[in-house]
Short mmCIF file of C-alpha atoms and ligand atoms in Angstrom, two decimals:
data_model
loop_
_atom_site.label_atom_id
_atom_site.label_comp_id
_atom_site.label_asym_id
_atom_site.label_seq_id
_atom_site.Cartn_x
_atom_site.Cartn_y
_atom_site.Cartn_z
CA UNK Y 1 18.05 -48.11 6.66
CA UNK Y 2 20.49 -45.64 8.00
CA UNK Y 3 19.52 -44.24 11.56
CA UNK Y 4 20.48 -40.84 13.10
CA UNK Y 5 20.57 -39.72 16.69
CA UNK Y 6 17.23 -37.63 17.59
CA UNK Y 7 18.66 -34.42 19.15
CA UNK Y 8 16.88 -31.28 19.57
CA UNK Y 9 14.28 -32.40 17.28
CA UNK Y 10 16.13 -33.31 14.36
CA UNK Y 11 18.01 -36.50 13.22
CA UNK Y 12 21.69 -36.05 13.12
CA UNK Y 13 24.78 -38.15 12.18
CA UNK Y 14 27.02 -39.37 15.07
CA UNK Y 15 30.04 -37.04 15.50
CA UNK Y 16 32.47 -39.93 14.82
CA UNK Y 17 30.73 -40.72 11.62
CA UNK Y 18 30.86 -44.52 12.59
CA UNK Y 19 27.84 -46.83 12.47
CA UNK Y 20 26.96 -50.24 13.80
CA UNK Y 21 25.04 -53.21 12.33
CA UNK Y 22 21.58 -53.75 13.47
CA UNK Y 23 20.80 -57.53 12.76
CA UNK Y 24 17.37 -59.38 12.33
CA UNK Y 25 17.80 -62.27 14.68
CA UNK Y 26 15.37 -64.55 12.71
CA UNK Y 27 17.33 -64.25 9.56
CA UNK Y 28 20.86 -63.12 10.61
CA UNK Y 29 20.68 -60.34 8.01
CA UNK Y 30 21.86 -56.54 8.66
CA UNK Y 31 18.67 -54.52 8.43
CA UNK Y 32 19.83 -51.12 9.68
CA UNK Y 33 23.11 -49.19 10.36
CA UNK Y 34 22.79 -47.11 13.67
CA UNK Y 35 25.03 -44.49 14.97
CA UNK Y 36 27.93 -45.68 17.12
CA UNK Y 37 27.63 -42.82 19.37
CA UNK Y 38 30.14 -41.56 22.04
CA UNK Y 39 30.43 -38.71 24.72
CA UNK Y 40 30.18 -36.01 22.24
CA UNK Y 41 26.81 -37.25 20.86
CA UNK Y 42 25.60 -37.69 24.36
CA UNK Y 43 26.83 -34.33 25.50
CA UNK Y 44 24.97 -32.61 22.35
CA UNK Y 45 21.67 -34.49 23.61
CA UNK Y 46 22.04 -33.53 27.04
CA UNK Y 47 22.44 -29.88 26.03
CA UNK Y 48 19.25 -29.86 23.88
CA UNK Y 49 17.56 -31.39 26.70
CA UNK Y 50 18.78 -28.75 29.12
CA UNK Y 51 17.72 -25.94 26.51
CA UNK Y 52 14.10 -27.55 26.34
CA UNK Y 53 13.88 -27.90 29.97
CA UNK Y 54 12.76 -24.45 31.30
CA UNK Y 55 9.89 -24.03 28.93
CA UNK Y 56 8.73 -27.93 29.09
CA UNK Y 57 8.85 -27.85 32.99
CA UNK Y 58 6.47 -24.71 33.04
CA UNK Y 59 4.10 -26.08 30.56
CA UNK Y 60 0.95 -26.66 32.42
CA UNK Y 61 0.13 -30.40 33.19
CA UNK Y 62 -2.98 -30.23 31.23
CA UNK Y 63 -1.12 -29.30 28.05
CA UNK Y 64 1.69 -31.94 28.50
CA UNK Y 65 -1.02 -34.48 29.23
CA UNK Y 66 -2.67 -33.64 25.79
CA UNK Y 67 0.75 -33.88 23.87
CA UNK Y 68 1.41 -37.32 25.33
CA UNK Y 69 -2.13 -38.32 24.56
CA UNK Y 70 -1.42 -37.41 20.90
CA UNK Y 71 1.75 -39.47 21.03
CA UNK Y 72 -0.15 -42.49 22.15
CA UNK Y 73 -2.51 -41.85 19.26
CA UNK Y 74 0.13 -41.66 16.85
CA UNK Y 75 1.62 -45.15 18.08
CA UNK Y 76 -1.89 -46.48 17.65
CA UNK Y 77 -2.23 -45.16 14.20
CA UNK Y 78 1.12 -46.75 13.16
CA UNK Y 79 0.36 -50.01 15.05
CA UNK Y 80 1.07 -52.49 12.26
CA UNK Y 81 4.33 -50.83 11.27
CA UNK Y 82 5.63 -50.89 14.70
CA UNK Y 83 4.64 -54.20 15.57
CA UNK Y 84 6.51 -55.33 12.39
CA UNK Y 85 9.49 -53.34 13.31
CA UNK Y 86 9.67 -54.68 16.70
CA UNK Y 87 9.43 -58.30 15.54
CA UNK Y 88 11.97 -57.81 12.97
CA UNK Y 89 14.39 -56.16 15.37
CA UNK Y 90 14.14 -58.42 18.23
CA UNK Y 91 13.34 -61.67 16.84
CA UNK Y 92 9.98 -61.96 18.80
CA UNK Y 93 6.89 -63.44 16.93
CA UNK Y 94 4.86 -60.67 15.24
CA UNK Y 95 1.82 -61.99 17.21
CA UNK Y 96 3.38 -61.30 20.33
CA UNK Y 97 4.59 -57.58 19.28
CA UNK Y 98 0.95 -57.08 18.50
CA UNK Y 99 -0.47 -58.58 21.63
CA UNK Y 100 2.02 -57.18 24.17
CA UNK Y 101 4.72 -54.79 23.21
CA UNK Y 102 2.87 -52.25 21.01
CA UNK Y 103 -0.39 -52.10 23.05
CA UNK Y 104 1.72 -51.51 26.21
CA UNK Y 105 3.63 -48.70 24.59
CA UNK Y 106 0.16 -47.02 23.85
CA UNK Y 107 -1.00 -47.79 27.35
CA UNK Y 108 2.09 -46.35 28.93
CA UNK Y 109 1.73 -42.90 27.38
CA UNK Y 110 -2.04 -42.84 28.18
CA UNK Y 111 -1.50 -43.85 31.66
CA UNK Y 112 1.03 -41.16 32.71
CA UNK Y 113 -0.77 -38.63 30.48
CA UNK Y 114 -3.79 -38.87 32.77
CA UNK Y 115 -1.93 -39.75 36.07
CA UNK Y 116 -0.41 -36.36 36.20
CA UNK Y 117 -3.89 -34.91 36.03
CA UNK Y 118 -4.82 -36.80 39.41
CA UNK Y 119 -1.66 -36.38 41.39
CA UNK Y 120 -1.68 -34.37 44.36
CA UNK Y 121 0.86 -33.56 47.08
CA UNK Y 122 1.01 -33.52 51.05
CA UNK Y 123 0.46 -30.82 53.43
CA UNK Y 124 1.60 -31.25 57.22
CA UNK Y 125 -0.08 -28.66 59.39
CA UNK Y 126 1.74 -27.85 62.90
CA UNK Y 127 -1.24 -26.72 65.00
CA UNK Y 128 -1.66 -22.98 64.62
CA UNK Y 129 2.18 -22.43 64.15
CA UNK Y 130 3.00 -23.38 60.51
CA UNK Y 131 1.76 -25.08 57.28
CA UNK Y 132 4.31 -27.39 55.45
CA UNK Y 133 3.43 -28.38 51.85
CA UNK Y 134 5.50 -30.48 49.64
CA UNK Y 135 6.24 -29.14 46.21
CA UNK Y 136 7.22 -32.09 43.60
CA UNK Y 137 9.29 -30.37 41.12
CA UNK Y 138 10.95 -32.07 37.81
CA UNK Y 139 14.50 -33.00 38.16
CA UNK Y 140 15.87 -31.51 34.93
CA UNK Y 141 17.51 -33.72 32.38
CA UNK Y 142 17.13 -37.42 32.94
CA UNK Y 143 18.77 -40.49 31.30
CA UNK Y 144 16.91 -43.62 30.42
CA UNK Y 145 18.54 -46.72 29.45
CA UNK Y 146 16.45 -49.75 28.16
CA UNK Y 147 17.26 -53.12 27.06
CA UNK Y 148 16.45 -55.27 23.98
CA UNK Y 149 13.82 -57.67 25.20
CA UNK Y 150 10.82 -55.54 25.53
CA UNK Y 151 12.24 -52.45 23.25
CA UNK Y 152 9.35 -49.91 22.94
CA UNK Y 153 7.36 -51.25 26.10
CA UNK Y 154 10.29 -50.52 28.46
CA UNK Y 155 11.42 -47.41 26.46
CA UNK Y 156 8.00 -45.82 26.76
CA UNK Y 157 7.55 -46.99 30.37
CA UNK Y 158 10.46 -44.64 31.19
CA UNK Y 159 9.89 -41.75 28.77
CA UNK Y 160 6.31 -41.33 29.54
CA UNK Y 161 6.68 -40.66 33.33
CA UNK Y 162 9.89 -38.72 32.76
CA UNK Y 163 8.37 -36.19 30.39
CA UNK Y 164 4.79 -36.26 31.98
CA UNK Y 165 6.21 -34.81 35.11
CA UNK Y 166 8.10 -32.00 33.36
CA UNK Y 167 11.56 -33.50 32.88
CA UNK Y 168 13.22 -33.50 29.55
CA UNK Y 169 15.16 -36.78 28.65
CA UNK Y 170 17.93 -38.51 26.86
CA UNK Y 171 17.15 -42.01 26.16
CA UNK Y 172 19.61 -44.80 24.97
CA UNK Y 173 17.80 -47.88 23.68
CA UNK Y 174 19.71 -51.10 23.35
CA UNK Y 175 21.89 -51.14 20.41
CA UNK Y 176 20.44 -54.33 19.35
CA UNK Y 177 16.80 -53.10 18.97
CA UNK Y 178 16.80 -49.39 17.80
CA UNK Y 179 14.16 -49.45 15.32
CA UNK Y 180 11.06 -48.63 17.37
CA UNK Y 181 12.72 -45.96 19.25
CA UNK Y 182 13.79 -44.23 15.94
CA UNK Y 183 10.28 -44.39 14.85
CA UNK Y 184 9.01 -43.14 18.12
CA UNK Y 185 11.19 -40.09 17.74
CA UNK Y 186 9.55 -39.41 14.36
CA UNK Y 187 6.11 -39.79 15.82
CA UNK Y 188 6.94 -37.31 18.66
CA UNK Y 189 7.40 -34.71 16.09
CA UNK Y 190 3.96 -35.49 14.42
CA UNK Y 191 2.37 -35.42 17.87
CA UNK Y 192 3.88 -31.94 18.61
CA UNK Y 193 6.33 -32.84 21.45
CA UNK Y 194 8.60 -29.79 21.50
CA UNK Y 195 12.22 -30.37 20.20
CA UNK Y 196 14.67 -31.21 22.92
CA UNK Y 197 12.07 -32.92 25.24
CA UNK Y 198 12.86 -36.33 23.94
CA UNK Y 199 16.29 -37.09 22.71
CA UNK Y 200 17.59 -40.47 21.62
CA UNK Y 201 21.10 -41.41 21.17
CA UNK Y 202 22.00 -44.87 19.80
CA UNK Y 203 25.07 -46.84 20.30
CA UNK Y 204 26.83 -49.35 22.66
CA UNK Y 205 26.09 -49.29 26.49
CA UNK Y 206 29.95 -49.14 27.28
CA UNK Y 207 30.26 -46.02 25.28
CA UNK Y 208 27.00 -43.96 24.69
CA UNK Y 209 25.30 -45.53 27.83
CA UNK Y 210 28.29 -45.03 29.99
CA UNK Y 211 28.68 -41.33 28.85
CA UNK Y 212 25.15 -40.74 29.91
CA UNK Y 213 25.56 -42.25 33.39
CA UNK Y 214 28.76 -40.21 33.96
CA UNK Y 215 27.33 -36.85 32.62
CA UNK Y 216 27.46 -34.20 35.18
CA UNK Y 217 24.17 -32.48 33.91
CA UNK Y 218 22.12 -35.45 34.09
CA UNK Y 219 19.97 -35.56 37.26
CA UNK Y 220 18.84 -39.20 37.28
CA UNK Y 221 19.19 -42.58 35.55
CA UNK Y 222 16.51 -45.03 34.96
CA UNK Y 223 17.96 -48.23 33.92
CA UNK Y 224 16.48 -51.59 33.04
CA UNK Y 225 18.90 -54.46 32.11
CA UNK Y 226 21.09 -57.13 33.34
CA UNK Y 227 22.22 -57.12 37.07
CA UNK Y 228 26.07 -57.10 36.05
CA UNK Y 229 25.43 -53.98 33.95
CA UNK Y 230 23.16 -52.54 36.62
CA UNK Y 231 26.24 -52.70 38.90
CA UNK Y 232 28.31 -50.81 36.46
CA UNK Y 233 25.68 -48.20 36.00
CA UNK Y 234 25.37 -47.73 39.75
CA UNK Y 235 29.09 -47.49 40.19
CA UNK Y 236 29.24 -44.63 37.64
CA UNK Y 237 26.22 -42.80 38.67
CA UNK Y 238 26.44 -42.91 42.59
CA UNK Y 239 29.66 -40.86 42.95
CA UNK Y 240 27.80 -38.07 41.12
CA UNK Y 241 24.80 -38.38 43.28
CA UNK Y 242 22.44 -39.05 40.58
CA UNK Y 243 19.09 -40.37 41.58
CA UNK Y 244 18.93 -44.00 40.42
CA UNK Y 245 16.24 -46.57 39.49
CA UNK Y 246 17.53 -50.03 38.63
CA UNK Y 247 15.28 -52.71 37.19
CA UNK Y 248 17.51 -55.78 36.87
CA UNK Y 249 17.39 -59.46 36.27
CA UNK Y 250 15.41 -62.21 37.71
CA UNK Y 251 15.37 -66.07 38.25
CA UNK Y 252 11.73 -66.40 39.14
CA UNK Y 253 10.20 -69.17 40.77
CA UNK Y 254 6.85 -70.70 39.83
CA UNK Y 255 5.45 -72.74 42.81
CA UNK Y 256 2.67 -75.21 42.06
CA UNK Y 257 0.99 -76.89 44.96
CA UNK Y 258 -1.03 -80.04 44.44
CA UNK Y 259 -4.22 -78.46 45.08
CA UNK Y 260 -3.74 -76.16 42.09
CA UNK Y 261 -6.12 -75.82 39.16
CA UNK Y 262 -3.92 -77.74 36.86
CA UNK Y 263 -5.56 -76.96 33.42
CA UNK Y 264 -5.11 -73.10 34.25
CA UNK Y 265 -1.59 -73.65 35.76
CA UNK Y 266 -0.54 -75.43 32.71
CA UNK Y 267 -1.50 -72.67 30.42
CA UNK Y 268 -0.01 -69.86 32.48
CA UNK Y 269 3.21 -71.66 33.42
CA UNK Y 270 3.84 -72.46 29.93
CA UNK Y 271 3.53 -68.80 28.81
CA UNK Y 272 5.70 -67.82 31.93
CA UNK Y 273 8.31 -70.17 30.77
CA UNK Y 274 8.45 -69.45 27.13
CA UNK Y 275 6.72 -66.24 26.14
CA UNK Y 276 9.20 -64.01 24.23
CA UNK Y 277 11.50 -67.16 24.04
CA UNK Y 278 12.01 -66.70 27.80
CA UNK Y 279 13.50 -63.34 27.29
CA UNK Y 280 11.45 -61.35 29.85
CA UNK Y 281 12.81 -60.68 33.37
CA UNK Y 282 9.50 -61.77 34.89
CA UNK Y 283 9.74 -65.29 33.13
CA UNK Y 284 9.33 -68.07 35.53
CA UNK Y 285 12.43 -70.20 34.87
CA UNK Y 286 12.61 -72.28 38.11
CA UNK Y 287 9.29 -74.48 38.50
CA UNK Y 288 8.90 -76.04 41.80
CA UNK Y 289 5.97 -78.49 41.91
CA UNK Y 290 4.62 -80.26 45.18
CA UNK Y 291 5.58 -84.04 45.06
CA UNK Y 292 2.25 -85.85 44.80
CA UNK Y 293 1.46 -84.13 41.44
CA UNK Y 294 5.17 -84.00 40.27
CA UNK Y 295 5.19 -86.72 37.74
CA UNK Y 296 1.72 -85.79 36.28
CA UNK Y 297 2.97 -82.21 35.94
CA UNK Y 298 6.22 -82.94 34.41
CA UNK Y 299 4.38 -85.31 31.84
CA UNK Y 300 1.85 -82.55 31.03
CA UNK Y 301 4.13 -79.70 30.87
CA UNK Y 302 6.63 -81.57 28.59
CA UNK Y 303 3.74 -82.68 26.24
CA UNK Y 304 2.48 -79.10 25.99
CA UNK Y 305 5.97 -77.82 25.47
CA UNK Y 306 6.40 -80.07 22.53
CA UNK Y 307 3.38 -78.45 20.72
CA UNK Y 308 4.81 -74.94 20.81
CA UNK Y 309 5.27 -73.54 17.29
CA UNK Y 310 8.22 -71.65 16.27
CA UNK Y 311 7.16 -68.16 14.93
CA UNK Y 312 4.00 -68.31 16.90
CA UNK Y 313 4.80 -69.37 20.38
CA UNK Y 314 8.45 -68.57 20.35
CA UNK Y 315 10.99 -66.61 18.32
CA UNK Y 316 14.65 -66.23 17.73
CA UNK Y 317 16.95 -65.14 20.59
CA UNK Y 318 18.37 -61.74 20.36
CA UNK Y 319 21.97 -62.34 19.06
CA UNK Y 320 24.55 -65.14 18.16
CA UNK Y 321 26.30 -64.24 21.51
CA UNK Y 322 22.97 -64.88 23.45
CA UNK Y 323 22.52 -68.07 21.64
CA UNK Y 324 25.83 -69.24 22.73
CA UNK Y 325 25.05 -68.14 26.21
CA UNK Y 326 21.76 -69.99 26.30
CA UNK Y 327 23.00 -73.30 24.68
CA UNK Y 328 26.09 -73.09 27.05
CA UNK Y 329 23.65 -73.24 29.95
CA UNK Y 330 21.98 -76.41 28.34
CA UNK Y 331 25.52 -78.00 28.19
CA UNK Y 332 26.09 -77.06 31.76
CA UNK Y 333 22.71 -78.59 32.82
CA UNK Y 334 23.94 -81.92 31.60
CA UNK Y 335 27.03 -81.60 33.10
CA UNK Y 336 25.48 -80.80 36.33
CA UNK Y 337 23.53 -84.17 36.13
CA UNK Y 338 20.27 -82.83 34.89
CA UNK Y 339 18.06 -84.53 32.29
CA UNK Y 340 16.67 -82.78 29.23
CA UNK Y 341 13.02 -83.76 29.18
CA UNK Y 342 12.36 -82.15 25.92
CA UNK Y 343 14.33 -79.53 23.63
CA UNK Y 344 17.85 -78.80 24.35
CA UNK Y 345 19.06 -77.80 20.73
CA UNK Y 346 19.47 -75.15 18.42
CA UNK Y 347 16.75 -75.24 15.61
CA UNK Y 348 18.30 -76.44 12.31
CA UNK Y 349 17.72 -73.29 10.43
CA UNK Y 350 18.76 -69.72 9.87
CA UNK Y 351 18.33 -67.40 12.81
CA UNK Y 352 19.10 -67.89 16.56
CA UNK Y 353 16.32 -70.22 17.34
CA UNK Y 354 16.55 -72.68 20.29
CA UNK Y 355 14.01 -75.25 21.09
CA UNK Y 356 11.85 -74.58 24.19
CA UNK Y 357 13.66 -76.88 26.68
CA UNK Y 358 12.69 -78.40 30.02
CA UNK Y 359 15.20 -79.86 32.34
CA UNK Y 360 14.64 -82.06 35.45
CA UNK Y 361 16.74 -83.63 38.01
CA UNK Y 362 18.71 -80.48 39.20
CA UNK Y 363 18.83 -79.03 42.86
CA UNK Y 364 18.79 -75.48 43.79
CA UNK Y 365 22.41 -75.23 44.39
CA UNK Y 366 23.10 -75.79 40.69
CA UNK Y 367 24.31 -72.94 38.59
CA UNK Y 368 21.47 -73.49 36.14
CA UNK Y 369 19.12 -72.79 38.89
CA UNK Y 370 21.08 -69.88 40.30
CA UNK Y 371 22.04 -67.88 37.19
CA UNK Y 372 19.86 -66.02 34.79
CA UNK Y 373 19.70 -67.81 31.47
CA UNK Y 374 17.37 -65.48 29.76
CA UNK Y 375 16.17 -67.99 27.24
CA UNK Y 376 13.56 -70.78 26.64
CA UNK Y 377 15.07 -72.98 29.28
CA UNK Y 378 13.20 -73.97 32.44
CA UNK Y 379 13.82 -76.54 35.35
CA UNK Y 380 11.44 -78.59 37.16
CA UNK Y 381 12.09 -79.55 40.84
CA UNK Y 382 9.71 -81.35 43.25
CA UNK Y 383 9.21 -79.89 46.87
CA UNK Y 384 7.69 -81.74 49.92
CA UNK Y 385 5.96 -79.17 51.85
CA UNK Y 386 5.20 -75.43 52.03
CA UNK Y 387 8.41 -74.56 53.99
CA UNK Y 388 10.41 -76.25 51.48
CA UNK Y 389 8.69 -74.45 48.60
CA UNK Y 390 9.54 -71.28 50.34
CA UNK Y 391 13.20 -72.07 50.81
CA UNK Y 392 13.58 -73.14 47.25
CA UNK Y 393 12.03 -70.01 45.81
CA UNK Y 394 14.13 -67.76 47.93
CA UNK Y 395 17.35 -69.63 47.35
CA UNK Y 396 18.67 -67.35 44.86
CA UNK Y 397 20.31 -63.78 44.92
CA UNK Y 398 17.49 -62.39 42.72
CA UNK Y 399 13.98 -61.26 44.00
CA UNK Y 400 11.93 -60.00 41.04
CA UNK Y 401 8.73 -61.84 40.61
CA UNK Y 402 7.08 -65.24 41.59
CA UNK Y 403 3.97 -67.09 40.69
CA UNK Y 404 2.11 -69.42 43.16
CA UNK Y 405 -0.55 -71.89 42.28
CA UNK Y 406 -2.98 -73.14 45.00
CA UNK Y 407 -6.55 -73.08 45.74
CA UNK Y 408 -5.79 -72.76 49.47
CA UNK Y 409 -6.49 -68.96 50.24
CA UNK Y 410 -4.64 -68.80 53.57
CA UNK Y 411 -1.61 -70.56 52.23
CA UNK Y 412 -1.51 -68.15 49.13
CA UNK Y 413 -1.49 -65.14 51.41
CA UNK Y 414 1.29 -66.91 53.68
CA UNK Y 415 3.56 -67.87 50.93
CA UNK Y 416 3.12 -64.48 49.18
CA UNK Y 417 4.24 -62.77 52.38
CA UNK Y 418 7.25 -65.17 52.85
CA UNK Y 419 8.68 -64.80 49.40
CA UNK Y 420 11.50 -62.54 48.65
CA UNK Y 421 10.05 -60.88 45.59
CA UNK Y 422 8.88 -57.47 44.32
CA UNK Y 423 5.67 -59.08 42.75
CA UNK Y 424 3.96 -62.20 43.68
CA UNK Y 425 1.12 -63.52 41.47
CA UNK Y 426 -1.35 -65.92 42.68
CA UNK Y 427 -2.94 -68.21 40.11
CA UNK Y 428 -1.80 -66.02 37.30
CA UNK Y 429 1.37 -64.51 35.64
CA UNK Y 430 2.22 -61.19 34.09
CA UNK Y 431 -1.17 -59.62 34.97
CA UNK Y 432 -0.05 -55.90 35.22
CA UNK Y 433 -1.90 -52.97 36.65
CA UNK Y 434 0.21 -49.91 35.77
CA UNK Y 435 -0.66 -48.30 39.11
CA UNK Y 436 1.02 -50.84 41.25
CA UNK Y 437 4.76 -50.53 42.57
CA UNK Y 438 6.91 -52.48 40.36
CA UNK Y 439 10.66 -53.59 40.94
CA UNK Y 440 12.90 -56.00 42.54
CA UNK Y 441 14.38 -57.17 45.85
CA UNK Y 442 17.86 -58.34 46.55
CA UNK Y 443 20.07 -58.23 43.11
CA UNK Y 444 16.80 -57.69 40.98
CA UNK Y 445 17.04 -53.95 41.49
CA UNK Y 446 16.82 -50.82 43.64
CA UNK Y 447 13.77 -48.59 43.90
CA UNK Y 448 10.23 -49.04 42.39
CA UNK Y 449 8.58 -47.71 39.25
CA UNK Y 450 5.14 -47.89 38.19
CA UNK Y 451 2.10 -45.44 38.98
CA UNK Y 452 2.74 -42.65 41.37
CA UNK Y 453 6.04 -44.35 42.30
CA UNK Y 454 7.41 -43.48 38.87
CA UNK Y 455 6.19 -39.84 39.14
CA UNK Y 456 7.84 -39.62 42.68
CA UNK Y 457 11.12 -40.99 41.16
CA UNK Y 458 11.09 -38.33 38.40
CA UNK Y 459 10.40 -35.48 40.75
CA UNK Y 460 12.16 -33.95 43.68
CA UNK Y 461 10.11 -33.50 46.79
CA UNK Y 462 10.64 -30.01 48.35
CA UNK Y 463 9.20 -28.97 51.76
CA UNK Y 464 7.94 -25.35 52.12
CA UNK Y 465 7.33 -24.30 55.61
CA UNK Y 466 5.04 -21.34 56.12
CA UNK Y 467 4.91 -19.65 59.47
CA UNK Y 468 1.31 -18.74 60.45
O1 LIG J 501 22.05 -56.13 28.40
P1 LIG J 501 22.43 -54.99 29.16
P2 LIG J 501 22.77 -57.46 27.78
C1 LIG J 501 19.88 -59.82 31.31
C2 LIG J 501 19.90 -61.19 30.73
C3 LIG J 501 21.02 -60.87 29.53
C4 LIG J 501 21.96 -60.07 30.43
C5 LIG J 501 22.85 -59.43 29.59
O2 LIG J 501 20.31 -62.05 31.57
O3 LIG J 501 21.47 -62.13 29.26
O4 LIG J 501 21.17 -59.33 31.19
O5 LIG J 501 22.22 -58.67 28.52
C6 LIG J 501 23.21 -50.54 28.05
N1 LIG J 501 26.53 -48.14 31.15
N2 LIG J 501 18.98 -58.98 30.90
O6 LIG J 501 24.16 -57.44 27.97
O7 LIG J 501 23.96 -54.97 29.19
C7 LIG J 501 22.92 -51.29 26.87
O8 LIG J 501 23.36 -50.76 25.74
C8 LIG J 501 25.14 -47.65 30.64
C9 LIG J 501 17.71 -58.78 31.84
O9 LIG J 501 22.29 -57.40 26.27
O10 LIG J 501 21.80 -55.04 30.63
C10 LIG J 501 21.32 -51.36 26.83
O11 LIG J 501 20.79 -50.30 26.34
N3 LIG J 501 24.54 -48.47 30.08
C11 LIG J 501 17.08 -57.63 31.48
C12 LIG J 501 21.07 -51.55 28.43
O12 LIG J 501 22.27 -51.09 29.10
C13 LIG J 501 25.05 -49.62 29.49
C14 LIG J 501 16.79 -57.30 30.00
C15 LIG J 501 20.70 -53.01 28.95
O13 LIG J 501 21.92 -53.81 28.43
C16 LIG J 501 26.26 -50.21 30.02
C17 LIG J 501 18.18 -57.45 29.25
C18 LIG J 501 27.04 -49.52 30.74
N4 LIG J 501 28.34 -49.77 31.23
C19 LIG J 501 18.94 -58.30 29.71
N5 LIG J 501 26.44 -51.45 29.30
C20 LIG J 501 15.73 -57.26 32.12
N6 LIG J 501 15.77 -57.28 33.27
O14 LIG J 501 14.62 -57.08 31.62
C21 LIG J 501 25.34 -51.78 28.76
N7 LIG J 501 24.50 -50.75 28.78
#
């Protein structure tokens, strides 16, 4: 498979003529060649988006809505193929792509297609003197940069609100997972999205991604990825005064109190630990368990972890480099004095598979509890009371999400309020309502997306004051 960039409604070769290998992490085979784009390709895409902007931004919301709904239908019609592509490209189990990734991509387009029909803006009346009203206008050309862990899920989470609110976009999917973005481009033609509204440029972050964040005609950047990369994106975009939304990493706590419903807690905390082989920014990689049930919990959790099936419950890590990183942290855990309660090894077969790994015996100051590993590796640490649970949970520079397990309603609310976290789940994990604000505190990000927050991000508020 030889991919092109999608610019102005057509697939074109990169100007350099250079291509990169796209590898299937489960087989280590090259499955596609993708453009190694540079600033010339990004510039062509931005120009195509700028040409499309005047007509698209003036297209009535009802019409834009219809086109987005058609795109959602087109994704649904090609569900099997997209799930297959996503699994092959990212290493995730096919069952997970079918359960999570593709349904969510469809939902993203449907959600924002209909959200724009129900949006309204503010009016501020100054007695009998004047009326102020707020116009929310699209920004122009926006840049969207997405990662490899939930490729179509996160790309559509950005494209849908961006174009629903009248912007045109240049999207840069991860160089490691380009296939579903490429298929989305084809489907956008079938759905009748006008040329230039969605443009997709493939290639390295340092080159193509960087060119997008530094382009003078890009009004905003919405980025999801690692915290270190997010910092580079911010450093490039800020001097150019681009609007910026950053969804970054996490080192999320799962706090289990002794009164929790343990059957349910086991089910959900296992999912929170190992879904998508731990490669979800919302995964709960630090488990804290109240002392009286600590031994029972560890025993039950380890037993269940051992039963996870390769290819069904977990897949391959994204790349050889990431495999090195994850196994490096397992070694570090041993050096820091941790005990590997189960797992700890690369699976002896082709593909970048690592056994689901549970580590005990480490304190909150260890690097393994401080740094984002982004793999199937969790720690379990005991705590003695509510105050200590909160202190442990808050002891990292991240603040994306948390999951708290207790049947004590008052405690649930108290702990939720005390956690440094953009999202707190009580007695559940990854239960997502697309209307709610989503984002991170501390080094997990800047800004919120989701629901009307996304529509606000992708529009500029303009106050109009009319004297009476
Ligand atoms: O992703 P990057 P990487 C975390 C996780 C992982 C680490 C590094 O800990 O191990 O980040 O992952 C583009 N200017 N997460 O390096 O670099 C890049 O091409 C502009 C958490 O694989 O964050 C890709 O499209 N763009 C995370 C996107 O940024 C740049 C999901 C994300 O890549 C760029 C993924 C630059 N200078 C990794 N450099 C989450 N929170 O969901 C790279 N990119």
